Amino acid sequence: MLTTVEQRIARLRAEIEQHNERYYTLDDPLISDAEFDALFRELQLLEAQHPELLTPDSPTQRVGGKPLEQFASVRHEHPMLSIRTETDIGDNGAINFDNRVRRDLRLGSADAPVGYVAELKFDGLAISLRYEHGLLVQAATRGDGETGENVTQNVRTVRQIPLRLTSATPPAVLEVRGEIYMKRTDFECFNRRAAAAGEKTFVNPRNAAAGSIRQLDPALAARRPLSFFAYGLGATQGWDIPATHSQILDALAAYGLPVCEERVIAQGAAQLLAFHRRIETQRSRMPFDIDGVVYKVNNLALQAQLGFVSREPRWAVAHKFAAEEATTTISAIEVQVGRTGALTPVARLMPVFVGGVTVTNATLHNEEELRRKDIRIHDTVIVRRAGDVIPEVVRVLLERRPVHAQEFIMPQYCPVCGAHVIKLPDEAVWRCSGGLFCAAQRKQALLHFASRRALDIEGLGEKLVDQLVDQQWVQTPADLYKIDLSTLAQLERMGEKSAQNVLDAIAHSKHTTLARFIYALGIRNVGEATAKELARHFATLDNFMAADETRLQYVADIGPVVAQSITTFFAEPHNREVIAQLRAAGVHWPEQLDAAIAVLPLRGKIFVLTGTLAAMSREDAKEKLEALGARVTGSVSQKTNYVVAGAESGSKLAKAQELGIAVLDEQQFLHLLKESGMQ
Ligand code: IVH
């Protein structure tokens, strides 16, 4: 018979563990911290009054006992092995492993693919947990694999580790192998608090996890937010070991041990590789650090057949990702002028292999950031390149700062054009005040001119624009139409064929629309929609250029600010000159309708496009109609004049027929364009 005190204690323990799980594992607490503390204190009090009822699986045992002099050593009943790391971080990592497994199992090409489990490679501290009759009795580090340190007191403080397995009939002995780690958010939060309290901070979550478990005061460990994943077995007694590794993981999860959900059963190398690739793309978004993936032969009988080489199993391998951080030195700090005139300090580095590529430059973002991190020329630094993100300097290794390390001084003049640099009161960046006289900003204007929604010059990207401007062959958009094949073909990485492609694209861009041309000029505050509106309203470029601020404001959606940007632009003789040159070079658009808007053939007509056209995209059809003065809307109504119905037209066509609106098929539509001078 249980006494009421025993019942109450059992009840409290169950409730507290349930709340621990909601809080630490599920991240979804049911009660407030104060309510939790009240339950906890009640349990502590009852246990103090009835010491004979205290058990090692009580949640009160998680808060940490007395500091130790030193850790006792523990001999592992089954050694804690490590796994071989594939040297090839590319695709061959999985292929080489699969080839070795197939060779060692004497499988031929006619045999089925080998079944594997692919898991994450957690970046923490390996640990072995020993449960006897369901109770956690010991936790040990790996040590040299044979003998580790007894860190039971510290490990008890990890809330995610069950002190008792959830099973009515647990095995007599179950040793669970896994990794203790710290989540990134927990790490940041912990470090922030430690820094505020003037205590020791850690450089990364792995060191924080390892440091917490391997220090002697369990009360300190109890305050560290640690987590755990199980990934394997040590010794067992009285347990029917499942036939596959994946079933072992499922069984551990059923016992209440945390097992990472991100795992798959994979057949053959191709599926292992697919897992590696997918995880690598998600790596930077994971809530915890990983440094690769682990592949394991799923079937335990096959594992036994494969056995070991020295201390590593032949049935498992780690396939790493490229390291995201590396150490190097800064040889210089230079300033780059961006396309908006922003000055960015950039560190020139001694070349270093990081994130899968050799890196020679890293951004320092802006002056404030550089001062905050106290980065100096000749410093030794940690560089980080995660995913496709631009490499950056994470921090300085101050202990390795040489005496001749030099502070960086922001230049007062733009290193590209010599204009003054200025800083707006609410911005962190310095900017060049040189405008279009600054080559850096001219490049921006050219890229805009050539962009897809402007004159759409395919192949004229950043690299080419940089070269053209740096060679001083191109100053303004009009210069683009003067380049010839032999000049272009001299450029780096530019064969005759690609040079010809670029020239073709430039020639092709001469035939455009007025709306695109206006947008391409890059007038401040004139975006694509405004450019279309202006083109429709004025119909000719001359009309548009002649308009004063009052007339400009007759145009829908144009207010005084935009009107002023436009007149300021045309007041600049240089801009008019560039436009004249562009026209002289042959840039043109359908302007057969010389003066007045009234002569636009489709002026005032409302069109609806539906279905797919074989000859052009709907976007193109819309643009052509608009150039002819028509309006294109999205839905059919009484006001619609024409519905252009391509293949697979649906409800809009039906609606048009219902309302008796003229329907043009593709042939008729193309005919109409031709008649209007568009094709
Ligand atoms: S299995 C016999 N699985 O990587 C196989 N290890 O040397 C034993 N690690 O120190 C290890 N994630 O701490 C395994 N999913 C995972 C792992 C993993 C991380 C660590 C482990 C060990 C090292 C491999």
XYZ file of C-alpha atoms in Angstrom, residues 514-520 525-537 544 558:
22
model
C 8.646 54.063 -75.779
C 7.674 52.843 -72.307
C 10.790 50.690 -72.035
C 12.955 53.513 -73.322
C 11.611 55.971 -70.744
C 12.094 53.431 -67.966
C 15.636 52.650 -69.190
C 11.190 58.154 -59.211
C 10.181 56.877 -62.648
C 9.586 53.173 -62.304
C 8.155 50.782 -64.823
C 4.485 51.609 -64.204
C 5.063 55.372 -64.391
C 7.065 54.953 -67.589
C 4.171 53.059 -69.176
C 1.724 55.738 -68.142
C 3.945 58.485 -69.549
C 4.392 56.637 -72.839
C 0.675 56.148 -73.195
C -0.097 59.740 -72.380
C 7.237 63.913 -73.330
C 2.117 61.863 -61.347
